[in-house]
Amino acid sequence: MRRLNRKKTLNLMKELDAFPKVPESYVETSASGGTVSLIAFTTIAFLTIMEFMVYRDTWMKYEYEVDKDFTSKLRINIDITVAMRCQYVGADVLDLAETMVASADGLIYEPVIFELTPQQKELQRMLQLIQSRLQEEHSLQDVIFKSAFKSASTALPPREDNSLQSPDACRIHGHLYVNKVAGNFHITVGKAIPHPRGHAHLAALVSHESYNFSHRIDHLSFGELIPGIINPLDGTEKIASDHNQMFQYFITVVPTKLHTYKISAETHQFSVTERERVINHAAGSHGVSGIFMKYDISSLMVTVTEEHMPFWQFLVRLCGIIGGIFSTTGILHGVGRFVAEIIFCRFRLGSYRSTSVPLPDGHTSNHLPLNTENSTH
């Protein structure tokens, strides 16, 4: 009884077989079919490798939403070298709420030599080259996001020449925490002092001949400090053509949440517009000599997420490639074989066309003579 049920089950499964087997004695092979099969297998192998490379790759997805965080502090990371002695310059931040953040809260004034060593110049040129390529190819920013924390820091290496030259510049580096409102970070002559109506700088004790706001921005970023991220002003160098010169940077800061397979951090991207002019009150160009970075916080927040192709989608695409190539090559081979048979049949019919044979009574016969063994004798 069990054998009978098992036999019925096997017969039922055979009827459901969607892939019937053809005996090998009934299958006819040809050289053209083998050639087409070889081309099909080669194409499948090539496209499979390419599809696997696409599966391994990742891409960055950008999403936008309103930034609802107004209470937290904004961190500003600064590394700027000014071609003046440290006792002559002062740096601080003043925001729209007239809240002053002094540089003593997190910045370090370090006497240095403004001229770079050959090794430092090479790194700066490389950084400027990357900046120029980023302005032309915006998609390179995705590569930088993926390689965050894996790339080397963009800070200049320390001097190794042990020069006996006395320091002629001041490196201002460190970080400050400010309110998330528009503000102005500036470096100008004299140390900053509190003032009931804002703030002021002790510039009266510094002669105008010593003014030199040539500067180099080795690093400027907002938010969490992430090694490997290149910001728009990194590597910037400006040489002042006059003692009373003002450099202005208008910065728009966009809060950014970065989620990749390597890191998850909250940072800020920014765009910048530069302007510089000489202060000349007689010509109507008013202002204060120095370096001014006026920043504004965008109300939108960008979430950058690294995404990967799901494995099931990779399998679907792979099956589509294999099945599509097999079906397409089979159809093309069948059509080509059909056309070839038609052409060969015409040639064969042409070779068997009737010829005229004269008869004894003067008539002609259009039939081909029958060649037999008796007719040859």
Coordinates of N, CA and C in Angstrom, one line a residue, residues 255-342:
P255 N 24.0 71.8 9.3 CA 24.2 70.7 10.1 C 24.1 69.4 9.4
T256 N 24.9 68.4 9.7 CA 25.0 67.2 8.9 C 25.2 66.0 9.8
K257 N 24.3 65.0 9.6 CA 24.5 63.7 10.3 C 25.1 62.7 9.4
L258 N 26.2 62.2 9.7 CA 26.9 61.2 8.8 C 26.8 59.8 9.4
H259 N 26.3 58.9 8.6 CA 26.1 57.5 9.0 C 26.8 56.7 7.9
T260 N 27.9 56.1 8.1 CA 28.5 55.2 7.2 C 28.8 53.9 7.9
Y261 N 29.4 52.9 7.1 CA 29.7 51.6 7.7 C 30.9 51.7 8.7
K262 N 31.6 52.8 8.6 CA 32.8 53.0 9.5 C 32.5 53.9 10.7
I263 N 31.7 55.0 10.5 CA 31.5 55.9 11.6 C 30.0 56.4 11.6
S264 N 29.7 57.0 12.7 CA 28.4 57.7 12.8 C 28.6 58.9 13.7
A265 N 28.5 60.1 13.0 CA 28.9 61.3 13.7 C 28.0 62.4 13.3
E266 N 28.0 63.5 14.1 CA 27.3 64.7 13.8 C 28.3 65.8 13.5
T267 N 28.3 66.3 12.3 CA 29.3 67.3 11.9 C 28.5 68.4 11.2
H268 N 29.2 69.2 10.5 CA 28.6 70.3 9.7 C 29.4 70.5 8.5
Q269 N 28.7 70.7 7.4 CA 29.3 71.1 6.1 C 29.0 72.6 6.0
F270 N 29.8 73.2 5.1 CA 29.6 74.7 4.9 C 30.1 75.1 3.5
S271 N 29.5 76.1 3.0 CA 30.0 76.8 1.8 C 30.5 78.2 2.2
V272 N 31.4 78.7 1.3 CA 32.0 80.0 1.7 C 32.1 80.9 0.5
T273 N 32.0 82.2 0.7 CA 32.3 83.2 -0.3 C 33.3 84.1 0.3
E274 N 34.4 84.4 -0.5 CA 35.5 85.2 -0.1 C 35.5 86.6 -0.6
R275 N 36.0 87.5 0.1 CA 36.1 88.9 -0.3 C 37.3 89.6 0.4
E276 N 38.0 90.4 -0.2 CA 39.1 91.1 0.4 C 39.2 92.5 -0.2
R277 N 39.6 93.5 0.7 CA 39.7 94.9 0.2 C 40.7 95.6 1.2
V278 N 41.2 96.7 0.7 CA 42.1 97.6 1.4 C 41.3 98.6 2.1
I279 N 41.6 98.8 3.4 CA 40.9 99.9 4.2 C 41.5 101.2 3.9
N280 N 40.6 102.1 3.3 CA 41.1 103.5 3.0 C 39.9 104.4 3.2
H281 N 40.0 105.0 4.4 CA 38.8 105.9 4.8 C 38.7 107.1 3.8
A282 N 39.8 107.6 3.3 CA 39.7 108.7 2.4 C 39.0 108.4 1.1
A283 N 39.1 107.1 0.7 CA 38.4 106.7 -0.6 C 37.1 106.1 -0.3
G284 N 36.6 106.1 0.9 CA 35.3 105.6 1.3 C 35.2 104.1 1.6
S285 N 36.4 103.4 1.7 CA 36.4 102.0 2.1 C 36.7 101.9 3.6
H286 N 35.6 101.9 4.3 CA 35.7 101.9 5.8 C 35.8 100.4 6.3
G287 N 36.2 100.3 7.6 CA 36.2 99.0 8.2 C 37.5 98.9 9.1
V288 N 37.7 97.7 9.5 CA 38.8 97.4 10.4 C 39.7 96.3 9.7
S289 N 41.0 96.5 9.8 CA 41.9 95.5 9.2 C 41.8 94.3 10.0
G290 N 41.9 93.1 9.3 CA 41.8 91.9 10.0 C 41.2 90.8 9.2
I291 N 40.9 89.6 9.8 CA 40.3 88.5 9.2 C 39.0 88.2 9.8
F292 N 37.9 88.3 9.0 CA 36.6 88.2 9.6 C 35.9 87.0 8.9
M293 N 35.4 86.1 9.7 CA 34.6 84.9 9.3 C 33.2 85.0 9.8
K294 N 32.3 85.5 9.0 CA 30.9 85.7 9.3 C 30.1 84.4 8.9
Y295 N 29.6 83.7 9.9 CA 28.9 82.4 9.7 C 27.4 82.5 10.0
D296 N 26.7 81.8 9.3 CA 25.2 81.7 9.5 C 24.8 80.2 9.5
I297 N 23.9 79.9 10.4 CA 23.5 78.5 10.5 C 22.2 78.2 9.7
S298 N 22.2 77.2 8.8 CA 21.1 76.9 8.0 C 20.0 76.2 8.9
S299 N 18.8 76.4 8.5 CA 17.7 75.8 9.3 C 17.4 74.4 8.8
L300 N 18.0 73.9 7.7 CA 17.9 72.6 7.3 C 19.0 71.7 7.7
M301 N 18.7 70.4 8.0 CA 19.7 69.5 8.4 C 19.8 68.4 7.3
V302 N 21.0 68.0 7.0 CA 21.2 66.9 6.0 C 21.7 65.6 6.7
T303 N 21.0 64.6 6.3 CA 21.4 63.2 6.8 C 22.0 62.5 5.7
V304 N 23.3 62.1 5.8 CA 24.1 61.4 4.8 C 24.2 60.0 5.2
T305 N 23.7 59.0 4.5 CA 23.7 57.6 4.9 C 24.3 56.8 3.8
E306 N 25.2 56.0 4.1 CA 25.9 55.1 3.2 C 25.0 53.8 3.0
E307 N 24.6 53.5 1.7 CA 23.7 52.4 1.5 C 24.4 51.4 0.6
H308 N 23.8 50.2 0.7 CA 24.4 49.0 0.0 C 23.3 48.3 -0.7
M309 N 23.6 47.6 -1.9 CA 22.6 46.9 -2.6 C 22.2 45.6 -1.8
P310 N 20.9 45.3 -1.5 CA 20.6 44.1 -0.8 C 21.0 42.9 -1.6
F311 N 21.2 41.8 -0.8 CA 21.6 40.5 -1.5 C 20.6 40.0 -2.4
W312 N 19.3 40.1 -1.9 CA 18.2 39.5 -2.8 C 18.1 40.3 -4.1
Q313 N 18.4 41.6 -4.1 CA 18.4 42.4 -5.3 C 19.5 42.0 -6.2
F314 N 20.7 41.6 -5.6 CA 21.8 41.2 -6.4 C 21.5 39.8 -7.1
L315 N 20.8 38.9 -6.4 CA 20.4 37.6 -7.0 C 19.4 37.8 -8.1
V316 N 18.4 38.7 -7.9 CA 17.4 39.0 -9.0 C 18.1 39.5 -10.2
R317 N 19.0 40.5 -10.0 CA 19.7 41.1 -11.2 C 20.6 40.0 -11.9
L318 N 21.2 39.1 -11.1 CA 22.1 38.1 -11.6 C 21.2 37.1 -12.4
C319 N 20.1 36.7 -11.9 CA 19.2 35.8 -12.6 C 18.7 36.4 -13.9
G320 N 18.4 37.7 -13.8 CA 18.0 38.4 -15.1 C 19.0 38.4 -16.1
I321 N 20.3 38.6 -15.7 CA 21.4 38.6 -16.7 C 21.6 37.3 -17.3
I322 N 21.6 36.2 -16.5 CA 21.8 34.9 -17.0 C 20.7 34.4 -17.9
G323 N 19.4 34.6 -17.4 CA 18.3 34.1 -18.2 C 18.1 35.0 -19.5
G324 N 18.4 36.3 -19.4 CA 18.2 37.1 -20.5 C 19.2 36.8 -21.6
I325 N 20.5 36.6 -21.2 CA 21.5 36.3 -22.3 C 21.2 34.9 -22.9
F326 N 20.8 33.9 -22.1 CA 20.5 32.6 -22.7 C 19.3 32.7 -23.7
S327 N 18.3 33.5 -23.3 CA 17.1 33.6 -24.2 C 17.4 34.4 -25.4
T328 N 18.2 35.5 -25.3 CA 18.5 36.4 -26.4 C 19.4 35.6 -27.4
T329 N 20.5 35.0 -26.9 CA 21.4 34.3 -27.8 C 20.7 33.1 -28.5
G330 N 19.7 32.4 -27.8 CA 19.0 31.4 -28.4 C 18.1 31.9 -29.6
I331 N 17.4 33.0 -29.3 CA 16.6 33.6 -30.4 C 17.4 34.0 -31.6
L332 N 18.6 34.7 -31.3 CA 19.4 35.2 -32.4 C 20.0 34.0 -33.2
H333 N 20.4 33.0 -32.4 CA 20.9 31.8 -33.1 C 19.9 31.1 -34.0
G334 N 18.6 31.0 -33.5 CA 17.6 30.5 -34.3 C 17.3 31.3 -35.6
V335 N 17.2 32.6 -35.4 CA 16.9 33.5 -36.5 C 18.1 33.4 -37.6
G336 N 19.3 33.4 -37.1 CA 20.4 33.3 -38.0 C 20.5 32.0 -38.7
R337 N 20.1 31.0 -38.0 CA 20.1 29.6 -38.7 C 19.0 29.6 -39.7
F338 N 17.9 30.2 -39.4 CA 16.8 30.2 -40.4 C 17.1 30.9 -41.6
V339 N 17.8 32.1 -41.4 CA 18.2 32.9 -42.6 C 19.2 32.2 -43.4
A340 N 20.2 31.5 -42.8 CA 21.2 30.8 -43.5 C 20.6 29.6 -44.3
E341 N 19.6 28.9 -43.7 CA 19.0 27.8 -44.4 C 18.3 28.3 -45.7
I342 N 17.6 29.5 -45.6 CA 16.9 30.0 -46.8 C 17.9 30.4 -47.9

